[in-house]
């Protein structure tokens, strides 16, 4: 017998955990199915690569600061570093799961094989899941369950995408996709080619560069490389992902990001100069690459023209002997347990047909969503949480979707805007600015902070919300799911970020000085930019 308001959550990574929590918050009955026997998804590092299971590499450090990647009502502990290596991220998820008592809603070792409309779907919007227990022998383990809602949280870093490169099959050395890269050990003293200049490509190139003979980083388009660490050692994302910054016109934003990117090193001199403007493609976050290029350990090269058995020719005519190739060329978007008529990944253009990147617009009922399928300049974790909060409201009737025609035209409009704004690439069908996206969904739930009203009742908080980092707790100040700790979390975000680095006790200088100086500096810069712009 199905339980009333049973909602299936598929996967227990960051998105799944936030979905369970959001269902509970709305009085629904979540039941989460996780194929593995642990939570954390990608952030549960495993040494042996397995097909179908994604995990980060051993040296992976999150590229968004802890204040910006946190769940909105559960700040990262003060003593965790501002940029967390993967072990801390997993530990944070464990603390979250424990705090909200989520584990008892998860069935580990259960793989969802299919999701189909129930016989009474037209009236009820229900789905039938086919569940396979992964440890059991194949025949005994299949079970069916009817549920009132489905949140798909199965991740999209699973199926390696390797572009057609001429002669890649002719290459006789070691070949792998970044999905299967774990440690630099096997590549010691080799010449390695890394294809791509995204986050994983650059991380892997840097990781390899200390033990290999040489690393060649091949890029077609170049990339804007931004450091995690900003001025005064403050996380750059906490400085930039603010409402003040993103209320500037796009061209001003682009100029500022360009200035910032070129402040530390010249993209032209370091071979990285892209043809596109900043924010026209996803940026690459890396602190170490310029230094590794400077020592000659990494060399940036042009796009690959052809492979030989043990060598590669680049489009600019360059030629190198190489022992191994790593393709950091992204992933194919697939949800194997969903039929095309429920969710279609139209030629690897995953944004197609998804309202707000999460609700298939053609479905009759708002009972199925995809959580975490967004490319934002900012952490996807709070986005998943916001999406889950909205879907939970849609399931309880606390929110509703517009007519299909309206959704279709919204999708159409977003997609043509993306085509104008970004260079053509599969992941740019899911691209959005972080604050803009969060605000849009927050509006649907009624949790978008009203800074005008706030300015009357709590001017200091309102100013912080506008000028300071747009931390996820801003979406817990009002409306359903309001959290009494939100004000504190917002006001303390900068110092919470800094605490873990202040490991040596100093007795002299008052430490408040730097932060307030910085705040004033920001106000001054903001006003100056506004002034110049006018
Ligand atoms: C190398 C790398 C670095 C990254 N760095 C960052 C970063 O710095 N900051 C950031 O915000 N994001 C980063 N990301 C993005 C990352 O996707 C998110 O941080 C987050 O992990 C997404 O969580 P998720 O729950 O959506 O997916 P996942 O973590 O992939 O979890 C999906 C879960 O679903 C389970 N599952 C899948 N299919 C089934 C099924 N059929 N039945 C049952 N269970 C199933 C899987 O076992 C898994 O546990 C990074 C991604 C990669 C690959
Ligand atoms: C990662 O997940 C596996 C199961 O898939 C589990 O056995 C292991 O303990 C987890 N690792 C960590 C570090 O938690
Ligand atoms: C951080 O890295 C992941 C994986 O490489 C990437 O998908 C994400 O966009 C990056 N975040 C930012 C803010 O660039």
Coordinates of C-alpha atoms and ligand atoms in Angstrom, one line a residue:
X1 CA 0.0 0.0 0.0
X2 CA 1.5 3.4 -0.9
X3 CA 1.6 5.9 1.9
X4 CA -0.2 9.2 1.5
X5 CA 2.1 11.9 0.1
X6 CA 5.0 9.5 -0.4
X7 CA 7.7 11.2 -2.4
X8 CA 10.5 9.2 -3.9
X9 CA 13.9 10.9 -3.9
X10 CA 16.4 9.2 -6.2
X11 CA 20.0 9.5 -4.9
X12 CA 21.4 10.6 -1.6
X13 CA 24.0 13.1 -2.7
X14 CA 23.8 16.8 -1.9
X15 CA 20.6 17.2 -3.9
X16 CA 19.0 14.1 -2.4
X17 CA 19.7 15.2 1.1
X18 CA 18.3 18.6 0.5
X19 CA 15.2 17.1 -1.1
X20 CA 14.5 14.8 1.9
X21 CA 14.8 17.7 4.2
X22 CA 12.5 19.9 2.1
X23 CA 9.9 17.2 1.9
X24 CA 10.0 16.8 5.7
X25 CA 9.7 20.5 6.1
X26 CA 6.5 20.5 4.1
X27 CA 5.0 17.5 5.9
X28 CA 5.5 15.0 3.1
X29 CA 6.8 11.5 3.4
X30 CA 10.1 11.2 1.6
X31 CA 11.6 7.8 0.8
X32 CA 15.1 8.1 -0.7
X33 CA 16.7 5.4 -2.7
X34 CA 20.5 5.3 -3.0
X35 CA 22.4 2.8 -5.0
X36 CA 25.5 2.9 -2.9
X37 CA 25.6 2.2 0.8
X38 CA 26.6 5.7 1.8
X39 CA 25.5 9.3 1.4
X40 CA 27.4 12.1 -0.4
X41 CA 27.3 11.1 -4.0
X42 CA 30.3 12.6 -5.9
X43 CA 31.9 13.8 -2.7
X44 CA 32.3 10.4 -1.3
X45 CA 35.8 9.8 -2.8
X46 CA 36.5 6.3 -3.9
X47 CA 39.8 5.1 -5.1
X48 CA 38.7 2.7 -7.8
X49 CA 36.7 4.3 -10.6
X50 CA 33.5 2.4 -11.3
X51 CA 31.4 2.9 -14.4
X52 CA 28.1 4.6 -13.4
X53 CA 29.5 5.9 -10.1
X54 CA 31.1 9.3 -10.1
X55 CA 33.5 10.5 -7.5
X56 CA 35.9 13.4 -7.2
X57 CA 39.7 13.0 -7.5
X58 CA 41.8 12.7 -4.4
X59 CA 43.1 16.3 -4.5
X60 CA 39.7 17.8 -5.2
X61 CA 38.9 21.0 -3.2
X62 CA 35.5 22.6 -3.5
X63 CA 35.7 25.8 -5.7
X64 CA 33.0 27.8 -3.8
X65 CA 33.7 29.0 -0.3
X66 CA 32.0 27.3 2.6
X67 CA 29.6 30.2 3.2
X68 CA 28.4 30.2 -0.4
X69 CA 27.9 26.4 -0.7
X70 CA 26.1 25.8 2.6
X71 CA 22.5 24.6 3.0
X72 CA 20.5 27.7 3.9
X73 CA 19.7 26.8 7.5
X74 CA 22.8 24.8 8.4
X75 CA 26.0 26.8 8.3
X76 CA 29.3 25.0 7.8
X77 CA 31.1 24.6 11.2
X78 CA 33.3 27.5 12.1
X79 CA 36.5 25.3 12.3
X80 CA 36.1 23.9 8.8
X81 CA 38.4 25.6 6.3
X82 CA 36.9 28.3 4.0
X83 CA 37.6 26.1 0.9
X84 CA 37.0 22.5 1.9
X85 CA 38.9 19.5 0.6
X86 CA 36.4 16.8 -0.3
X87 CA 36.6 15.0 3.0
X88 CA 35.2 18.0 4.8
X89 CA 32.4 18.4 2.3
X90 CA 31.4 14.8 3.0
X91 CA 31.6 15.4 6.7
X92 CA 29.4 18.5 6.4
X93 CA 26.8 16.4 4.6
X94 CA 27.0 13.8 7.4
X95 CA 26.4 16.6 10.0
X96 CA 23.5 17.9 8.0
X97 CA 21.9 14.4 7.7
X98 CA 22.4 13.8 11.4
X99 CA 21.1 17.2 12.5
X100 CA 17.8 16.8 10.6
X101 CA 17.6 13.1 11.1
X102 CA 17.5 12.3 7.4
X103 CA 19.2 8.8 7.4
X104 CA 16.2 7.0 8.5
X105 CA 14.4 8.0 5.3
X106 CA 17.1 6.5 3.0
X107 CA 17.1 3.0 1.7
X108 CA 20.7 2.2 0.8
X109 CA 21.7 -0.4 -1.7
X110 CA 18.6 0.3 -3.8
X111 CA 18.9 1.2 -7.4
X112 CA 16.0 2.8 -9.3
X113 CA 15.7 0.9 -12.7
X114 CA 12.6 2.6 -14.1
X115 CA 10.1 5.3 -13.3
X116 CA 6.8 5.0 -15.1
X117 CA 3.4 6.7 -15.0
X118 CA 1.0 4.9 -12.8
X119 CA -2.3 3.5 -14.3
X120 CA -4.2 6.3 -12.7
X121 CA -1.6 9.0 -13.6
X122 CA -4.1 11.2 -15.5
X123 CA -6.1 11.8 -12.3
X124 CA -3.4 11.4 -9.6
X125 CA 0.0 12.3 -11.1
X126 CA 1.5 9.2 -9.5
X127 CA 4.4 7.2 -10.6
X128 CA 5.5 3.6 -10.2
X129 CA 9.2 2.9 -9.4
X130 CA 11.0 -0.3 -10.2
X131 CA 13.6 -0.8 -7.5
X132 CA 16.5 -3.2 -7.5
X133 CA 18.4 -4.1 -4.4
X134 CA 22.0 -3.9 -5.5
X135 CA 23.5 -6.6 -3.2
X136 CA 20.7 -9.2 -3.8
X137 CA 21.0 -11.7 -6.6
X138 CA 19.5 -10.3 -9.7
X139 CA 16.2 -12.2 -9.7
X140 CA 15.1 -11.7 -6.1
X141 CA 15.8 -8.0 -5.8
X142 CA 13.1 -6.4 -7.9
X143 CA 10.3 -4.5 -6.3
X144 CA 7.7 -2.0 -7.4
X145 CA 6.4 1.0 -5.5
X146 CA 3.7 3.6 -6.3
X147 CA 4.5 7.2 -5.1
X148 CA 2.8 10.6 -5.3
X149 CA 5.9 12.5 -6.3
X150 CA 9.4 11.9 -7.7
X151 CA 12.5 14.1 -7.2
X152 CA 15.3 13.0 -9.5
X153 CA 18.6 13.6 -7.7
X154 CA 20.8 11.2 -9.4
X155 CA 23.5 13.6 -10.6
X156 CA 24.9 14.3 -14.0
X157 CA 28.6 13.6 -13.7
X158 CA 28.2 10.0 -14.6
X159 CA 28.6 9.3 -18.3
X160 CA 31.9 10.6 -19.8
X161 CA 31.7 12.7 -22.9
X162 CA 34.6 12.3 -25.3
X163 CA 34.4 14.4 -28.4
X164 CA 35.3 13.0 -31.8
X165 CA 38.9 13.9 -32.2
X166 CA 40.7 12.8 -35.3
X167 CA 42.7 9.7 -34.7
X168 CA 42.1 9.5 -30.9
X169 CA 41.7 5.8 -31.6
X170 CA 45.2 5.7 -33.3
X171 CA 46.8 6.8 -30.0
X172 CA 48.4 3.8 -28.3
X173 CA 49.3 5.3 -24.9
X174 CA 47.3 5.6 -21.8
X175 CA 43.8 7.1 -22.4
X176 CA 41.2 8.1 -19.9
X177 CA 38.4 10.5 -19.0
X178 CA 38.6 12.8 -16.1
X179 CA 35.8 10.7 -14.5
X180 CA 38.4 8.0 -14.0
X181 CA 41.2 10.2 -12.8
X182 CA 42.0 9.8 -9.1
X183 CA 45.7 10.3 -8.3
X184 CA 48.8 11.5 -10.2
X185 CA 50.9 8.4 -9.2
X186 CA 50.4 6.3 -12.4
X187 CA 51.6 9.3 -14.5
X188 CA 55.0 9.9 -12.8
X189 CA 57.7 11.1 -15.3
X190 CA 55.3 10.9 -18.2
X191 CA 54.4 13.6 -20.8
X192 CA 50.7 14.0 -20.3
X193 CA 48.1 15.8 -22.5
X194 CA 45.0 17.1 -20.7
X195 CA 42.3 18.0 -23.2
X196 CA 40.0 20.9 -22.0
X197 CA 40.3 24.0 -19.8
X198 CA 37.4 23.7 -17.5
X199 CA 37.6 23.2 -13.8
X200 CA 38.4 19.5 -13.8
X201 CA 41.0 19.9 -16.7
X202 CA 42.9 22.6 -14.9
X203 CA 42.7 20.8 -11.5
X204 CA 44.1 17.7 -13.0
X205 CA 46.8 19.4 -14.9
X206 CA 48.0 21.1 -11.7
X207 CA 47.8 17.9 -9.8
X208 CA 49.9 16.1 -12.3
X209 CA 52.4 18.8 -12.8
X210 CA 54.4 18.1 -9.7
X211 CA 55.4 14.5 -10.6
X212 CA 55.1 14.3 -14.4
X213 CA 57.8 15.3 -16.9
X214 CA 55.5 17.8 -18.5
X215 CA 51.8 18.5 -18.8
X216 CA 50.2 20.0 -22.0
X217 CA 46.9 21.6 -21.5
X218 CA 45.1 21.7 -24.8
X219 CA 42.3 24.3 -25.2
X220 CA 40.1 25.3 -28.1
X221 CA 38.6 28.4 -26.7
X222 CA 40.9 29.4 -23.8
X223 CA 39.4 30.3 -20.4
X224 CA 39.2 33.0 -17.8
X225 CA 40.9 31.7 -14.8
X226 CA 39.8 33.1 -11.5
X227 CA 41.4 32.4 -8.1
X228 CA 39.5 31.1 -5.1
X229 CA 41.4 33.7 -3.0
X230 CA 40.4 37.3 -3.5
X231 CA 41.9 40.6 -2.2
X232 CA 43.0 40.4 1.5
X233 CA 42.8 36.7 1.3
X234 CA 39.0 36.8 1.4
X235 CA 37.2 34.2 -0.7
X236 CA 36.7 35.8 -4.1
X237 CA 33.2 34.3 -4.5
X238 CA 32.1 35.8 -1.2
X239 CA 33.1 39.2 -2.5
X240 CA 31.7 38.9 -6.0
X241 CA 28.5 37.0 -5.5
X242 CA 26.7 39.9 -4.0
X243 CA 23.5 41.7 -5.0
X244 CA 25.3 45.0 -5.4
X245 CA 27.8 43.5 -7.8
X246 CA 25.3 41.7 -9.9
X247 CA 23.0 44.7 -10.1
X248 CA 25.7 46.3 -12.3
X249 CA 25.1 46.2 -16.1
X250 CA 26.6 43.1 -17.7
X251 CA 29.3 45.0 -19.6
X252 CA 30.6 46.6 -16.4
X253 CA 30.5 43.1 -14.7
X254 CA 32.5 41.7 -17.6
X255 CA 35.1 44.5 -17.4
X256 CA 35.5 44.0 -13.6
X257 CA 35.9 40.3 -13.9
X258 CA 38.4 40.8 -16.7
X259 CA 40.4 43.2 -14.6
X260 CA 40.3 40.8 -11.7
X261 CA 41.4 37.8 -13.8
X262 CA 44.2 39.7 -15.4
X263 CA 45.3 41.4 -12.2
X264 CA 47.4 38.4 -11.1
X265 CA 48.7 37.3 -14.4
X266 CA 48.2 38.2 -18.1
X267 CA 46.0 35.7 -19.8
X268 CA 47.6 36.7 -23.0
X269 CA 51.2 36.0 -21.9
X270 CA 50.1 32.7 -20.3
X271 CA 48.4 31.3 -23.4
X272 CA 45.0 31.3 -21.9
X273 CA 43.4 34.4 -23.5
X274 CA 39.9 33.4 -24.6
X275 CA 38.1 34.8 -27.6
X276 CA 34.9 35.3 -25.5
X277 CA 34.3 37.9 -22.8
X278 CA 34.2 36.8 -19.1
X279 CA 30.8 35.4 -18.2
X280 CA 30.1 34.3 -21.8
X281 CA 31.3 30.9 -20.8
X282 CA 31.7 29.2 -17.5
X283 CA 34.8 30.5 -15.7
X284 CA 37.6 28.2 -14.4
X285 CA 38.4 28.5 -10.8
X286 CA 42.0 27.8 -10.0
X287 CA 44.7 29.4 -7.8
X288 CA 47.7 27.3 -8.8
X289 CA 47.6 27.2 -12.6
X290 CA 49.5 30.5 -13.2
X291 CA 52.3 29.4 -10.9
X292 CA 52.6 26.0 -12.6
X293 CA 52.7 27.6 -16.0
X294 CA 55.4 30.0 -14.7
X295 CA 57.6 27.1 -13.7
X296 CA 57.1 25.4 -17.1
X297 CA 55.5 22.3 -15.6
X298 CA 52.3 23.1 -17.4
X299 CA 52.2 24.4 -21.0
X300 CA 49.0 25.7 -22.5
X301 CA 48.5 24.5 -26.1
X302 CA 46.1 24.9 -29.0
X303 CA 43.3 22.6 -29.9
X304 CA 44.3 19.1 -31.0
X305 CA 44.5 18.6 -34.7
X306 CA 45.5 14.9 -34.8
X307 CA 46.8 12.0 -32.8
X308 CA 49.6 9.6 -33.8
X309 CA 50.4 6.4 -32.0
X310 CA 52.5 8.2 -29.4
X311 CA 52.3 11.8 -30.3
X312 CA 49.9 14.7 -30.9
X313 CA 49.7 17.6 -33.4
X314 CA 48.1 20.8 -32.4
X315 CA 46.1 23.1 -34.7
X316 CA 48.8 25.7 -34.6
X317 CA 51.3 23.2 -36.0
X318 CA 52.9 22.3 -32.6
X319 CA 53.8 18.7 -32.2
X320 CA 54.7 16.7 -29.0
X321 CA 55.5 13.2 -28.0
X322 CA 53.1 12.1 -25.3
X323 CA 52.6 9.0 -23.1
X324 CA 49.0 9.6 -21.8
X325 CA 45.9 11.6 -22.6
X326 CA 43.2 12.7 -20.2
X327 CA 40.0 13.9 -21.6
X328 CA 38.4 16.5 -19.3
X329 CA 35.7 17.1 -21.8
X330 CA 32.6 17.0 -19.7
X331 CA 29.7 14.5 -19.4
X332 CA 26.8 13.3 -21.4
X333 CA 23.4 14.0 -19.9
X334 CA 21.4 10.8 -19.4
X335 CA 18.8 9.6 -17.0
X336 CA 18.6 5.9 -17.9
X337 CA 15.6 5.1 -15.7
X338 CA 13.4 7.7 -17.4
X339 CA 11.7 7.2 -20.8
X340 CA 12.1 9.9 -23.4
X341 CA 8.4 10.8 -23.1
X342 CA 8.9 11.7 -19.4
X343 CA 12.3 13.4 -19.6
X344 CA 14.2 13.8 -22.9
X345 CA 17.9 14.9 -23.0
X346 CA 17.4 16.1 -26.5
X347 CA 20.8 15.5 -28.2
X348 CA 22.6 16.3 -25.0
X349 CA 20.9 19.7 -24.7
X350 CA 19.5 19.1 -21.3
X351 CA 17.8 22.4 -20.9
X352 CA 15.3 21.5 -23.6
X353 CA 11.7 21.3 -22.3
X354 CA 12.6 21.9 -18.6
X355 CA 10.8 24.8 -16.9
X356 CA 13.3 26.6 -14.7
X357 CA 15.7 23.7 -15.5
X358 CA 13.7 21.3 -13.4
X359 CA 10.1 20.7 -14.3
X360 CA 9.4 18.9 -17.6
X361 CA 6.8 21.3 -19.0
X362 CA 4.9 18.8 -21.1
X363 CA 3.8 16.7 -18.1
X364 CA 0.3 17.0 -16.9
X365 CA 1.1 17.1 -13.2
X366 CA 3.9 18.9 -11.3
X367 CA 4.8 15.7 -9.6
X368 CA 8.2 15.0 -11.1
X369 CA 11.3 17.2 -11.0
X370 CA 15.0 17.0 -11.7
X371 CA 17.1 18.6 -9.0
X372 CA 20.6 20.0 -9.4
X373 CA 20.7 20.1 -13.2
X374 CA 21.9 23.7 -13.4
X375 CA 25.2 25.3 -14.4
X376 CA 25.5 28.4 -12.3
X377 CA 28.4 30.7 -11.5
X378 CA 28.2 29.7 -7.9
X379 CA 27.6 26.5 -5.9
X380 CA 24.9 24.1 -7.1
X381 CA 24.2 22.8 -3.6
X382 CA 22.1 25.7 -2.4
X383 CA 20.4 25.7 -5.8
X384 CA 19.4 22.1 -5.3
X385 CA 18.0 23.0 -1.9
X386 CA 16.0 25.9 -3.3
X387 CA 14.6 23.7 -6.1
X388 CA 13.6 21.0 -3.6
X389 CA 11.8 23.5 -1.5
X390 CA 9.8 24.7 -4.5
X391 CA 8.9 21.2 -5.6
X392 CA 7.8 20.3 -2.1
X393 CA 5.5 23.3 -2.2
X394 CA 4.2 22.3 -5.6
X395 CA 3.4 18.9 -4.2
X396 CA 1.5 20.2 -1.2
X397 CA -0.4 22.8 -3.3
X398 CA 1.4 25.7 -1.6
X399 CA 2.6 26.8 -5.0
X400 CA 1.5 26.1 -8.6
X401 CA 2.9 26.0 -12.1
X402 CA 1.7 28.4 -14.8
X403 CA -0.1 27.1 -17.9
X404 CA 1.9 25.0 -20.3
X405 CA 2.0 27.7 -23.0
X406 CA 3.5 30.1 -20.5
X407 CA 6.1 27.7 -19.5
X408 CA 7.0 26.9 -23.1
X409 CA 7.5 30.6 -23.9
X410 CA 9.6 31.1 -20.8
X411 CA 11.8 28.1 -21.8
X412 CA 12.0 29.5 -25.3
X413 CA 13.0 33.0 -24.1
X414 CA 15.6 31.7 -21.7
X415 CA 17.1 29.5 -24.3
X416 CA 17.4 32.3 -26.9
X417 CA 18.9 34.6 -24.2
X418 CA 21.5 31.9 -23.5
X419 CA 22.3 31.6 -27.2
X420 CA 23.0 35.3 -27.3
X421 CA 24.9 35.5 -24.0
X422 CA 27.1 32.4 -24.1
X423 CA 29.4 30.7 -26.5
X424 CA 27.7 27.6 -28.0
X425 CA 28.3 24.5 -25.9
X426 CA 26.1 21.8 -24.4
X427 CA 26.5 23.0 -20.8
X428 CA 25.4 26.5 -21.8
X429 CA 21.9 25.2 -22.2
X430 CA 21.7 25.2 -18.4
X431 CA 23.6 28.3 -17.7
X432 CA 22.3 31.0 -15.3
X433 CA 23.5 33.6 -12.8
X434 CA 23.3 32.3 -9.3
X435 CA 21.5 35.1 -7.6
X436 CA 19.1 35.6 -10.5
X437 CA 18.1 32.0 -10.4
X438 CA 17.8 31.7 -6.7
X439 CA 15.6 34.8 -6.6
X440 CA 13.4 33.5 -9.3
X441 CA 12.6 30.3 -7.5
X442 CA 12.5 32.0 -4.1
X443 CA 9.8 34.3 -5.5
X444 CA 7.7 31.2 -6.3
X445 CA 8.0 30.0 -2.8
X446 CA 7.6 33.4 -1.1
X447 CA 11.1 33.4 0.5
X448 CA 12.8 36.1 -1.6
X449 CA 14.1 38.6 0.9
X450 CA 12.4 42.0 0.6
X451 CA 15.3 44.3 1.2
X452 CA 13.2 47.5 0.9
X453 CA 11.0 46.4 3.8
X454 CA 14.0 45.0 5.7
X455 CA 15.7 48.4 5.4
X456 CA 13.0 49.9 7.5
X457 CA 13.0 47.3 10.3
X458 CA 16.6 46.2 10.2
X459 CA 18.8 48.6 8.1
X460 CA 22.1 47.0 8.9
X461 CA 20.9 43.6 7.9
X462 CA 19.4 44.9 4.7
X463 CA 22.7 46.7 3.8
X464 CA 24.6 43.5 4.5
X465 CA 22.2 41.5 2.3
X466 CA 22.8 44.0 -0.5
X467 CA 26.5 44.7 -0.3
X468 CA 27.8 41.5 1.4
X469 CA 27.9 38.0 0.1
X470 CA 24.6 36.6 -1.0
X471 CA 24.8 33.7 1.4
X472 CA 22.0 31.1 1.1
X473 CA 20.6 32.0 4.6
X474 CA 19.2 35.2 2.9
X475 CA 16.4 32.8 1.8
X476 CA 15.5 31.9 5.3
X477 CA 14.6 35.4 6.6
X478 CA 10.9 35.2 5.7
X479 CA 8.1 33.0 4.3
X480 CA 7.7 29.3 4.6
X481 CA 10.7 27.5 6.1
X482 CA 11.8 30.7 7.9
X483 CA 14.7 30.1 10.2
X484 CA 15.4 32.1 13.3
X485 CA 19.2 31.7 13.0
X486 CA 19.3 33.3 9.5
X487 CA 20.1 36.9 10.6
X488 CA 23.0 35.7 12.7
X489 CA 24.3 33.4 9.9
X490 CA 24.3 36.3 7.5
X491 CA 26.0 38.8 9.8
X492 CA 28.6 36.3 10.8
X493 CA 29.3 34.9 7.3
X494 CA 32.6 36.7 6.8
X495 CA 34.1 36.0 10.2
X496 CA 32.9 32.4 10.0
X497 CA 34.8 32.1 6.8
X498 CA 37.9 33.5 8.3
X499 CA 37.9 31.8 11.7
X500 CA 39.6 28.5 10.6
X501 CA 42.5 30.3 9.2
X502 CA 43.2 32.3 12.3
X503 CA 44.9 29.4 13.9
X504 CA 47.6 31.3 15.8
X505 CA 46.4 33.4 18.7
X506 CA 47.4 37.1 18.3
X507 CA 47.0 39.5 21.2
X508 CA 47.4 42.9 19.7
X509 CA 45.5 44.0 16.7
X510 CA 41.7 44.0 16.9
X511 CA 40.6 41.9 14.0
X512 CA 37.3 43.7 13.3
X513 CA 39.3 46.5 11.6
X514 CA 40.1 44.7 8.4
X515 CA 36.6 43.6 7.8
X516 CA 35.0 46.9 8.2
X517 CA 37.8 48.6 6.2
X518 CA 36.9 46.1 3.4
X519 CA 33.2 46.8 3.6
X520 CA 33.9 50.5 3.2
X521 CA 36.2 49.8 0.4
X522 CA 33.5 47.8 -1.3
X523 CA 31.0 50.6 -0.9
X524 CA 33.5 53.1 -2.3
X525 CA 34.2 50.9 -5.3
X526 CA 30.5 50.3 -5.9
X527 CA 29.7 54.0 -5.8
X528 CA 32.7 54.8 -8.0
X529 CA 31.7 52.3 -10.6
X530 CA 28.1 53.6 -10.6
X531 CA 29.4 57.1 -10.9
X532 CA 31.8 56.3 -13.8
X533 CA 29.0 54.3 -15.5
X534 CA 26.6 57.2 -15.6
Ligands
LIG1 C1 35.1 16.9 -10.0 C2 33.9 17.7 -9.6 C3 34.1 18.8 -8.8 C4 33.0 19.5 -8.4 N1 33.2 20.6 -7.7 C5 32.1 21.4 -7.3 C6 32.3 22.5 -6.5 O1 33.5 22.9 -6.2 N2 31.2 23.3 -6.0 C7 30.0 22.9 -6.4 O2 29.0 23.5 -6.0 N3 29.8 21.8 -7.2 C8 30.8 21.1 -7.6 N4 30.6 20.0 -8.4 C9 29.2 19.7 -8.8 C10 28.5 18.6 -8.0 O3 27.7 18.1 -9.0 C11 27.7 19.1 -6.9 O4 28.6 19.7 -5.9 C12 26.9 18.0 -6.1 O5 27.8 17.0 -5.7 C13 25.8 17.5 -6.9 O6 25.1 16.6 -6.1 P1 24.0 15.7 -6.6 O7 23.3 15.1 -5.4 O8 23.1 16.4 -7.5 O9 24.7 14.5 -7.5 P2 25.7 13.4 -7.0 O10 26.6 13.8 -6.0 O11 26.2 12.8 -8.3 O12 24.8 12.3 -6.3 C14 23.9 11.4 -7.0 C15 23.6 10.2 -6.2 O13 22.5 9.5 -6.8 C16 22.8 8.1 -6.8 N5 22.1 7.5 -7.9 C17 22.3 7.7 -9.2 N6 21.5 7.0 -10.0 C18 20.8 6.2 -9.1 C19 19.7 5.3 -9.3 N7 19.3 4.9 -10.5 N8 19.2 4.7 -8.2 C20 19.6 5.1 -6.9 N9 20.6 6.0 -6.7 C21 21.1 6.5 -7.8 C22 24.3 8.1 -6.9 O14 24.9 6.9 -6.4 C23 24.8 9.3 -6.1 O15 25.0 9.0 -4.7 C24 31.7 19.2 -8.8 C25 31.5 18.0 -9.6 C26 32.6 17.3 -10.0 C27 32.4 16.1 -10.9
LIG2 C1 31.9 5.8 0.3 O1 30.9 5.0 -0.1 C2 31.1 3.6 0.1 C3 29.9 2.9 -0.5 O2 29.7 3.2 -1.8 C4 31.3 3.3 1.5 O3 31.5 1.9 1.7 C5 32.4 4.1 2.0 O4 32.6 4.0 3.4 C6 32.3 5.6 1.7 N1 33.5 6.3 2.0 C7 33.6 7.3 2.9 C8 34.9 7.9 3.0 O5 32.7 7.6 3.6
LIG3 C1 33.4 24.1 -9.7 O1 33.8 22.9 -10.3 C2 32.7 22.1 -10.9 C3 33.3 20.8 -11.4 O2 34.5 20.9 -12.1 C4 32.0 22.9 -11.9 O3 31.0 22.1 -12.5 C5 31.5 24.2 -11.3 O4 30.9 24.9 -12.3 C6 32.6 25.0 -10.7 N1 32.0 26.1 -10.0 C7 32.2 27.4 -10.4 C8 31.6 28.4 -9.5 O5 32.8 27.6 -11.4

